[in-house]
Each structure stands twice: as structure tokens, then as C-alpha cells.
């Protein structure tokens, strides 16, 4: 007897995620300098960081937009960004932004294959992984 698999839905991509931060301005400054993300304003003066076809909406701790996560808190995220910039060049750029790396480059497994990654923290202590696909 052959089983037929039926999927009730199909998720195509991630549109946005939300970071709860202490300071929206400090977060915008950091991500534009380090990763070249674009700050956009939408809704009633809300801020987000856009890259490619995704964005990171920013919520200021204590003034979150409803609905929100059950326990939003600054510094609770662990994000991985893929860059096509060679990691050595990215490292030099991060040093020019006074960003402290958490160790040397390491190999990891990403969503579609192997990665070479470095790690650092944003102003709220979120762990940021910056990777090249191998």
C-alpha cells in the first residue's frame, strides 16, 4: 500500500523577523555600518533593516508593536547572514567598524550547504553569524 503525502500549505520564504532592541538608533547605526543593511521607515514611523527581499523589523524594548512575542527581550536572537563578500574582506571591514570577533572562522552547516562563518555581537548582545557558502 502506497502512502500519499499531502501538504496543507507551502512556505516559500521568510519575509521578515522582529528584533527587540534597547535603542533603535544604535541598532540602525550598527547594522548599516557592519552589514550594509538599509534602514527603512514604514507604518507610523516604524523602522526596519532591509536586505535582499527580507527585512528585520525593530521593536524598542517596552514599546513593542502588538501582537508581539510572548517574552520579547534584547539580546535573545541568534542570526546568520550569508555574504558574497570574501570572508577575509568582511573581517577587515568589521575591524574598521571596531567590531570584536568571537574567535576565528569556522565551518558550519547552513540551510542549503556548508558555510565558513565568523561570529560577533550587536549592541544588544545578539549573536551574529556572517558566512560564505562553500
PDB file of N, CA and C in Angstrom, residues 51-134:
ATOM      1  N   UNK A  51      17.342  43.992   3.553  1.00  0.00           N
ATOM      2  CA  UNK A  51      18.416  43.409   2.744  1.00  0.00           C
ATOM      3  C   UNK A  51      17.780  42.391   1.826  1.00  0.00           C
ATOM      4  N   UNK A  52      18.170  42.405   0.542  1.00  0.00           N
ATOM      5  CA  UNK A  52      17.559  41.480  -0.415  1.00  0.00           C
ATOM      6  C   UNK A  52      16.049  41.636  -0.382  1.00  0.00           C
ATOM      7  N   UNK A  53      15.355  40.522  -0.237  1.00  0.00           N
ATOM      8  CA  UNK A  53      13.895  40.532  -0.200  1.00  0.00           C
ATOM      9  C   UNK A  53      13.365  40.321   1.219  1.00  0.00           C
ATOM     10  N   UNK A  54      14.195  40.563   2.215  1.00  0.00           N
ATOM     11  CA  UNK A  54      13.810  40.380   3.605  1.00  0.00           C
ATOM     12  C   UNK A  54      14.010  41.672   4.381  1.00  0.00           C
ATOM     13  N   UNK A  55      13.404  41.686   5.578  1.00  0.00           N
ATOM     14  CA  UNK A  55      13.649  42.813   6.461  1.00  0.00           C
ATOM     15  C   UNK A  55      13.590  42.340   7.905  1.00  0.00           C
ATOM     16  N   UNK A  56      14.216  43.140   8.757  1.00  0.00           N
ATOM     17  CA  UNK A  56      14.181  42.927  10.195  1.00  0.00           C
ATOM     18  C   UNK A  56      13.447  44.125  10.778  1.00  0.00           C
ATOM     19  N   UNK A  57      12.246  43.891  11.287  1.00  0.00           N
ATOM     20  CA  UNK A  57      11.505  44.966  11.956  1.00  0.00           C
ATOM     21  C   UNK A  57      12.101  45.172  13.335  1.00  0.00           C
ATOM     22  N   UNK A  58      12.172  46.419  13.757  1.00  0.00           N
ATOM     23  CA  UNK A  58      12.767  46.746  15.053  1.00  0.00           C
ATOM     24  C   UNK A  58      11.687  47.208  16.026  1.00  0.00           C
ATOM     25  N   UNK A  59      11.690  46.587  17.190  1.00  0.00           N
ATOM     26  CA  UNK A  59      10.802  46.986  18.283  1.00  0.00           C
ATOM     27  C   UNK A  59      11.678  47.462  19.430  1.00  0.00           C
ATOM     28  N   UNK A  60      11.369  48.620  19.968  1.00  0.00           N
ATOM     29  CA  UNK A  60      12.094  49.113  21.132  1.00  0.00           C
ATOM     30  C   UNK A  60      11.529  48.426  22.377  1.00  0.00           C
ATOM     31  N   UNK A  61      12.422  47.882  23.199  1.00  0.00           N
ATOM     32  CA  UNK A  61      12.008  47.190  24.416  1.00  0.00           C
ATOM     33  C   UNK A  61      11.104  48.087  25.254  1.00  0.00           C
ATOM     34  N   UNK A  62       9.963  47.568  25.653  1.00  0.00           N
ATOM     35  CA  UNK A  62       8.998  48.335  26.436  1.00  0.00           C
ATOM     36  C   UNK A  62       7.975  49.065  25.587  1.00  0.00           C
ATOM     37  N   UNK A  63       8.265  49.210  24.279  1.00  0.00           N
ATOM     38  CA  UNK A  63       7.340  49.869  23.348  1.00  0.00           C
ATOM     39  C   UNK A  63       7.096  48.994  22.124  1.00  0.00           C
ATOM     40  N   UNK A  64       6.963  47.688  22.339  1.00  0.00           N
ATOM     41  CA  UNK A  64       6.806  46.753  21.237  1.00  0.00           C
ATOM     42  C   UNK A  64       5.476  46.962  20.526  1.00  0.00           C
ATOM     43  N   UNK A  65       5.463  46.627  19.253  1.00  0.00           N
ATOM     44  CA  UNK A  65       4.263  46.680  18.428  1.00  0.00           C
ATOM     45  C   UNK A  65       3.464  45.406  18.692  1.00  0.00           C
ATOM     46  N   UNK A  66       2.145  45.519  18.822  1.00  0.00           N
ATOM     47  CA  UNK A  66       1.276  44.359  19.070  1.00  0.00           C
ATOM     48  C   UNK A  66       0.768  43.778  17.757  1.00  0.00           C
ATOM     49  N   UNK A  67       0.592  42.483  17.671  1.00  0.00           N
ATOM     50  CA  UNK A  67       0.980  41.479  18.654  1.00  0.00           C
ATOM     51  C   UNK A  67       2.485  41.288  18.644  1.00  0.00           C
ATOM     52  N   UNK A  68       2.995  40.693  19.704  1.00  0.00           N
ATOM     53  CA  UNK A  68       4.439  40.517  19.852  1.00  0.00           C
ATOM     54  C   UNK A  68       4.734  39.140  20.431  1.00  0.00           C
ATOM     55  N   UNK A  69       5.993  38.801  20.470  1.00  0.00           N
ATOM     56  CA  UNK A  69       6.415  37.549  21.083  1.00  0.00           C
ATOM     57  C   UNK A  69       5.993  37.532  22.546  1.00  0.00           C
ATOM     58  N   UNK A  70       5.889  36.366  23.113  1.00  0.00           N
ATOM     59  CA  UNK A  70       5.442  36.255  24.493  1.00  0.00           C
ATOM     60  C   UNK A  70       6.416  36.900  25.473  1.00  0.00           C
ATOM     61  N   UNK A  71       7.720  36.739  25.226  1.00  0.00           N
ATOM     62  CA  UNK A  71       8.753  37.303  26.105  1.00  0.00           C
ATOM     63  C   UNK A  71       9.826  38.022  25.284  1.00  0.00           C
ATOM     64  N   UNK A  72       9.487  39.130  24.625  1.00  0.00           N
ATOM     65  CA  UNK A  72      10.493  39.816  23.819  1.00  0.00           C
ATOM     66  C   UNK A  72      11.579  40.408  24.712  1.00  0.00           C
ATOM     67  N   UNK A  73      12.830  40.236  24.276  1.00  0.00           N
ATOM     68  CA  UNK A  73      13.924  40.801  25.066  1.00  0.00           C
ATOM     69  C   UNK A  73      15.136  41.062  24.193  1.00  0.00           C
ATOM     70  N   UNK A  74      15.805  42.178  24.428  1.00  0.00           N
ATOM     71  CA  UNK A  74      17.027  42.477  23.684  1.00  0.00           C
ATOM     72  C   UNK A  74      18.094  41.413  23.964  1.00  0.00           C
ATOM     73  N   UNK A  75      18.808  41.038  22.921  1.00  0.00           N
ATOM     74  CA  UNK A  75      19.926  40.115  23.083  1.00  0.00           C
ATOM     75  C   UNK A  75      19.564  38.650  23.048  1.00  0.00           C
ATOM     76  N   UNK A  76      18.350  38.314  22.639  1.00  0.00           N
ATOM     77  CA  UNK A  76      17.929  36.905  22.648  1.00  0.00           C
ATOM     78  C   UNK A  76      18.001  36.228  21.286  1.00  0.00           C
ATOM     79  N   UNK A  77      18.459  36.942  20.261  1.00  0.00           N
ATOM     80  CA  UNK A  77      18.472  36.383  18.902  1.00  0.00           C
ATOM     81  C   UNK A  77      19.833  35.819  18.522  1.00  0.00           C
ATOM     82  N   UNK A  78      19.806  34.906  17.589  1.00  0.00           N
ATOM     83  CA  UNK A  78      20.992  34.279  17.003  1.00  0.00           C
ATOM     84  C   UNK A  78      20.722  34.243  15.502  1.00  0.00           C
ATOM     85  N   UNK A  79      21.370  35.135  14.743  1.00  0.00           N
ATOM     86  CA  UNK A  79      21.076  35.309  13.327  1.00  0.00           C
ATOM     87  C   UNK A  79      22.278  34.971  12.459  1.00  0.00           C
ATOM     88  N   UNK A  80      22.023  34.349  11.323  1.00  0.00           N
ATOM     89  CA  UNK A  80      23.089  34.043  10.365  1.00  0.00           C
ATOM     90  C   UNK A  80      22.783  34.747   9.053  1.00  0.00           C
ATOM     91  N   UNK A  81      23.741  35.542   8.575  1.00  0.00           N
ATOM     92  CA  UNK A  81      23.628  36.243   7.302  1.00  0.00           C
ATOM     93  C   UNK A  81      24.651  35.653   6.334  1.00  0.00           C
ATOM     94  N   UNK A  82      24.232  35.461   5.087  1.00  0.00           N
ATOM     95  CA  UNK A  82      25.134  34.999   4.032  1.00  0.00           C
ATOM     96  C   UNK A  82      25.620  36.222   3.269  1.00  0.00           C
ATOM     97  N   UNK A  83      26.933  36.281   3.034  1.00  0.00           N
ATOM     98  CA  UNK A  83      27.505  37.354   2.224  1.00  0.00           C
ATOM     99  C   UNK A  83      28.292  36.752   1.074  1.00  0.00           C
ATOM    100  N   UNK A  84      28.309  37.464  -0.044  1.00  0.00           N
ATOM    101  CA  UNK A  84      29.139  37.045  -1.167  1.00  0.00           C
ATOM    102  C   UNK A  84      30.509  37.712  -1.109  1.00  0.00           C
ATOM    103  N   UNK A  85      30.669  38.652  -0.191  1.00  0.00           N
ATOM    104  CA  UNK A  85      31.972  39.281   0.035  1.00  0.00           C
ATOM    105  C   UNK A  85      32.888  38.229   0.654  1.00  0.00           C
ATOM    106  N   UNK A  86      34.112  38.057   0.134  1.00  0.00           N
ATOM    107  CA  UNK A  86      35.023  37.091   0.752  1.00  0.00           C
ATOM    108  C   UNK A  86      35.161  37.365   2.252  1.00  0.00           C
ATOM    109  N   UNK A  87      35.147  36.310   3.045  1.00  0.00           N
ATOM    110  CA  UNK A  87      35.155  36.463   4.498  1.00  0.00           C
ATOM    111  C   UNK A  87      36.349  37.274   4.995  1.00  0.00           C
ATOM    112  N   UNK A  88      37.506  37.140   4.352  1.00  0.00           N
ATOM    113  CA  UNK A  88      38.676  37.922   4.762  1.00  0.00           C
ATOM    114  C   UNK A  88      38.420  39.419   4.608  1.00  0.00           C
ATOM    115  N   UNK A  89      37.750  39.807   3.514  1.00  0.00           N
ATOM    116  CA  UNK A  89      37.394  41.215   3.302  1.00  0.00           C
ATOM    117  C   UNK A  89      36.350  41.663   4.314  1.00  0.00           C
ATOM    118  N   UNK A  90      35.398  40.789   4.613  1.00  0.00           N
ATOM    119  CA  UNK A  90      34.373  41.111   5.612  1.00  0.00           C
ATOM    120  C   UNK A  90      35.004  41.314   6.987  1.00  0.00           C
ATOM    121  N   UNK A  91      35.974  40.474   7.327  1.00  0.00           N
ATOM    122  CA  UNK A  91      36.674  40.601   8.604  1.00  0.00           C
ATOM    123  C   UNK A  91      37.382  41.946   8.687  1.00  0.00           C
ATOM    124  N   UNK A  92      38.077  42.330   7.618  1.00  0.00           N
ATOM    125  CA  UNK A  92      38.768  43.622   7.597  1.00  0.00           C
ATOM    126  C   UNK A  92      37.766  44.765   7.768  1.00  0.00           C
ATOM    127  N   UNK A  93      36.622  44.658   7.100  1.00  0.00           N
ATOM    128  CA  UNK A  93      35.592  45.690   7.228  1.00  0.00           C
ATOM    129  C   UNK A  93      35.067  45.769   8.659  1.00  0.00           C
ATOM    130  N   UNK A  94      34.794  44.616   9.263  1.00  0.00           N
ATOM    131  CA  UNK A  94      34.293  44.604  10.642  1.00  0.00           C
ATOM    132  C   UNK A  94      35.306  45.227  11.596  1.00  0.00           C
ATOM    133  N   UNK A  95      36.588  44.931  11.380  1.00  0.00           N
ATOM    134  CA  UNK A  95      37.627  45.557  12.214  1.00  0.00           C
ATOM    135  C   UNK A  95      37.605  47.079  12.049  1.00  0.00           C
ATOM    136  N   UNK A  96      37.357  47.561  10.825  1.00  0.00           N
ATOM    137  CA  UNK A  96      37.299  49.009  10.602  1.00  0.00           C
ATOM    138  C   UNK A  96      36.091  49.643  11.299  1.00  0.00           C
ATOM    139  N   UNK A  97      35.075  48.831  11.611  1.00  0.00           N
ATOM    140  CA  UNK A  97      33.893  49.301  12.359  1.00  0.00           C
ATOM    141  C   UNK A  97      34.049  49.046  13.856  1.00  0.00           C
ATOM    142  N   UNK A  98      35.269  48.647  14.278  1.00  0.00           N
ATOM    143  CA  UNK A  98      35.562  48.346  15.691  1.00  0.00           C
ATOM    144  C   UNK A  98      34.700  47.222  16.259  1.00  0.00           C
ATOM    145  N   UNK A  99      34.414  46.227  15.434  1.00  0.00           N
ATOM    146  CA  UNK A  99      33.643  45.068  15.871  1.00  0.00           C
ATOM    147  C   UNK A  99      34.607  43.966  16.291  1.00  0.00           C
ATOM    148  N   UNK A 100      34.402  43.441  17.484  1.00  0.00           N
ATOM    149  CA  UNK A 100      35.237  42.365  18.008  1.00  0.00           C
ATOM    150  C   UNK A 100      34.663  41.015  17.581  1.00  0.00           C
ATOM    151  N   UNK A 101      35.499  40.216  16.921  1.00  0.00           N
ATOM    152  CA  UNK A 101      35.072  38.883  16.504  1.00  0.00           C
ATOM    153  C   UNK A 101      35.175  37.915  17.671  1.00  0.00           C
ATOM    154  N   UNK A 102      34.315  36.917  17.663  1.00  0.00           N
ATOM    155  CA  UNK A 102      34.315  35.884  18.694  1.00  0.00           C
ATOM    156  C   UNK A 102      35.044  34.656  18.140  1.00  0.00           C
ATOM    157  N   UNK A 103      36.355  34.726  18.090  1.00  0.00           N
ATOM    158  CA  UNK A 103      37.144  33.607  17.578  1.00  0.00           C
ATOM    159  C   UNK A 103      37.416  33.711  16.094  1.00  0.00           C
ATOM    160  N   UNK A 104      37.991  32.640  15.569  1.00  0.00           N
ATOM    161  CA  UNK A 104      38.360  32.566  14.158  1.00  0.00           C
ATOM    162  C   UNK A 104      37.220  32.001  13.323  1.00  0.00           C
ATOM    163  N   UNK A 105      37.388  32.026  12.004  1.00  0.00           N
ATOM    164  CA  UNK A 105      36.397  31.461  11.090  1.00  0.00           C
ATOM    165  C   UNK A 105      36.310  29.950  11.301  1.00  0.00           C
ATOM    166  N   UNK A 106      35.080  29.446  11.206  1.00  0.00           N
ATOM    167  CA  UNK A 106      34.826  28.016  11.402  1.00  0.00           C
ATOM    168  C   UNK A 106      33.866  27.521  10.322  1.00  0.00           C
ATOM    169  N   UNK A 107      33.859  26.214  10.104  1.00  0.00           N
ATOM    170  CA  UNK A 107      32.916  25.621   9.158  1.00  0.00           C
ATOM    171  C   UNK A 107      31.644  25.232   9.884  1.00  0.00           C
ATOM    172  N   UNK A 108      30.510  25.519   9.256  1.00  0.00           N
ATOM    173  CA  UNK A 108      29.194  25.218   9.805  1.00  0.00           C
ATOM    174  C   UNK A 108      28.315  24.640   8.692  1.00  0.00           C
ATOM    175  N   UNK A 109      27.151  24.190   9.066  1.00  0.00           N
ATOM    176  CA  UNK A 109      26.183  23.697   8.092  1.00  0.00           C
ATOM    177  C   UNK A 109      25.010  24.657   8.033  1.00  0.00           C
ATOM    178  N   UNK A 110      24.743  25.173   6.846  1.00  0.00           N
ATOM    179  CA  UNK A 110      23.635  26.098   6.652  1.00  0.00           C
ATOM    180  C   UNK A 110      22.412  25.393   6.104  1.00  0.00           C
ATOM    181  N   UNK A 111      21.436  26.161   5.683  1.00  0.00           N
ATOM    182  CA  UNK A 111      20.174  25.616   5.190  1.00  0.00           C
ATOM    183  C   UNK A 111      20.351  24.813   3.901  1.00  0.00           C
ATOM    184  N   UNK A 112      21.304  25.222   3.059  1.00  0.00           N
ATOM    185  CA  UNK A 112      21.459  24.519   1.773  1.00  0.00           C
ATOM    186  C   UNK A 112      22.874  24.007   1.530  1.00  0.00           C
ATOM    187  N   UNK A 113      23.729  24.033   2.544  1.00  0.00           N
ATOM    188  CA  UNK A 113      25.075  23.511   2.359  1.00  0.00           C
ATOM    189  C   UNK A 113      26.044  24.016   3.405  1.00  0.00           C
ATOM    190  N   UNK A 114      27.311  23.752   3.134  1.00  0.00           N
ATOM    191  CA  UNK A 114      28.370  24.111   4.076  1.00  0.00           C
ATOM    192  C   UNK A 114      28.665  25.607   4.036  1.00  0.00           C
ATOM    193  N   UNK A 115      29.046  26.124   5.192  1.00  0.00           N
ATOM    194  CA  UNK A 115      29.365  27.543   5.352  1.00  0.00           C
ATOM    195  C   UNK A 115      30.723  27.701   6.015  1.00  0.00           C
ATOM    196  N   UNK A 116      31.357  28.818   5.764  1.00  0.00           N
ATOM    197  CA  UNK A 116      32.518  29.270   6.531  1.00  0.00           C
ATOM    198  C   UNK A 116      32.054  30.535   7.229  1.00  0.00           C
ATOM    199  N   UNK A 117      32.113  30.540   8.575  1.00  0.00           N
ATOM    200  CA  UNK A 117      31.449  31.572   9.356  1.00  0.00           C
ATOM    201  C   UNK A 117      32.351  32.241  10.369  1.00  0.00           C
ATOM    202  N   UNK A 118      32.018  33.506  10.644  1.00  0.00           N
ATOM    203  CA  UNK A 118      32.603  34.240  11.761  1.00  0.00           C
ATOM    204  C   UNK A 118      31.443  34.721  12.623  1.00  0.00           C
ATOM    205  N   UNK A 119      31.749  35.036  13.878  1.00  0.00           N
ATOM    206  CA  UNK A 119      30.720  35.446  14.821  1.00  0.00           C
ATOM    207  C   UNK A 119      31.106  36.751  15.509  1.00  0.00           C
ATOM    208  N   UNK A 120      30.083  37.546  15.821  1.00  0.00           N
ATOM    209  CA  UNK A 120      30.257  38.768  16.606  1.00  0.00           C
ATOM    210  C   UNK A 120      28.908  39.111  17.222  1.00  0.00           C
ATOM    211  N   UNK A 121      28.878  40.134  18.050  1.00  0.00           N
ATOM    212  CA  UNK A 121      27.631  40.528  18.709  1.00  0.00           C
ATOM    213  C   UNK A 121      27.226  41.947  18.306  1.00  0.00           C
ATOM    214  N   UNK A 122      25.928  42.164  18.275  1.00  0.00           N
ATOM    215  CA  UNK A 122      25.418  43.509  18.010  1.00  0.00           C
ATOM    216  C   UNK A 122      25.319  44.266  19.333  1.00  0.00           C
ATOM    217  N   UNK A 123      24.881  45.529  19.323  1.00  0.00           N
ATOM    218  CA  UNK A 123      24.858  46.320  20.567  1.00  0.00           C
ATOM    219  C   UNK A 123      24.010  45.723  21.692  1.00  0.00           C
ATOM    220  N   UNK A 124      23.025  44.884  21.364  1.00  0.00           N
ATOM    221  CA  UNK A 124      22.186  44.258  22.384  1.00  0.00           C
ATOM    222  C   UNK A 124      22.701  42.898  22.833  1.00  0.00           C
ATOM    223  N   UNK A 125      23.786  42.430  22.213  1.00  0.00           N
ATOM    224  CA  UNK A 125      24.325  41.124  22.566  1.00  0.00           C
ATOM    225  C   UNK A 125      23.794  39.984  21.722  1.00  0.00           C
ATOM    226  N   UNK A 126      22.975  40.291  20.704  1.00  0.00           N
ATOM    227  CA  UNK A 126      22.531  39.230  19.794  1.00  0.00           C
ATOM    228  C   UNK A 126      23.747  38.633  19.104  1.00  0.00           C
ATOM    229  N   UNK A 127      23.731  37.324  18.910  1.00  0.00           N
ATOM    230  CA  UNK A 127      24.831  36.651  18.220  1.00  0.00           C
ATOM    231  C   UNK A 127      24.609  36.761  16.724  1.00  0.00           C
ATOM    232  N   UNK A 128      25.591  37.300  16.026  1.00  0.00           N
ATOM    233  CA  UNK A 128      25.523  37.458  14.577  1.00  0.00           C
ATOM    234  C   UNK A 128      26.567  36.551  13.943  1.00  0.00           C
ATOM    235  N   UNK A 129      26.113  35.711  13.040  1.00  0.00           N
ATOM    236  CA  UNK A 129      26.991  34.834  12.265  1.00  0.00           C
ATOM    237  C   UNK A 129      27.008  35.376  10.845  1.00  0.00           C
ATOM    238  N   UNK A 130      28.188  35.595  10.313  1.00  0.00           N
ATOM    239  CA  UNK A 130      28.350  36.082   8.945  1.00  0.00           C
ATOM    240  C   UNK A 130      29.097  35.002   8.192  1.00  0.00           C
ATOM    241  N   UNK A 131      28.530  34.574   7.067  1.00  0.00           N
ATOM    242  CA  UNK A 131      29.027  33.356   6.407  1.00  0.00           C
ATOM    243  C   UNK A 131      29.188  33.498   4.900  1.00  0.00           C
ATOM    244  N   UNK A 132      30.145  32.728   4.388  1.00  0.00           N
ATOM    245  CA  UNK A 132      30.288  32.479   2.955  1.00  0.00           C
ATOM    246  C   UNK A 132      29.851  31.045   2.717  1.00  0.00           C
ATOM    247  N   UNK A 133      29.114  30.825   1.629  1.00  0.00           N
ATOM    248  CA  UNK A 133      28.774  29.463   1.235  1.00  0.00           C
ATOM    249  C   UNK A 133      30.024  28.807   0.657  1.00  0.00           C
ATOM    250  N   UNK A 134      30.223  27.553   0.997  1.00  0.00           N
ATOM    251  CA  UNK A 134      31.373  26.817   0.480  1.00  0.00           C
ATOM    252  C   UNK A 134      30.981  25.976  -0.719  1.00  0.00           C
TER     253      UNK A 134
END
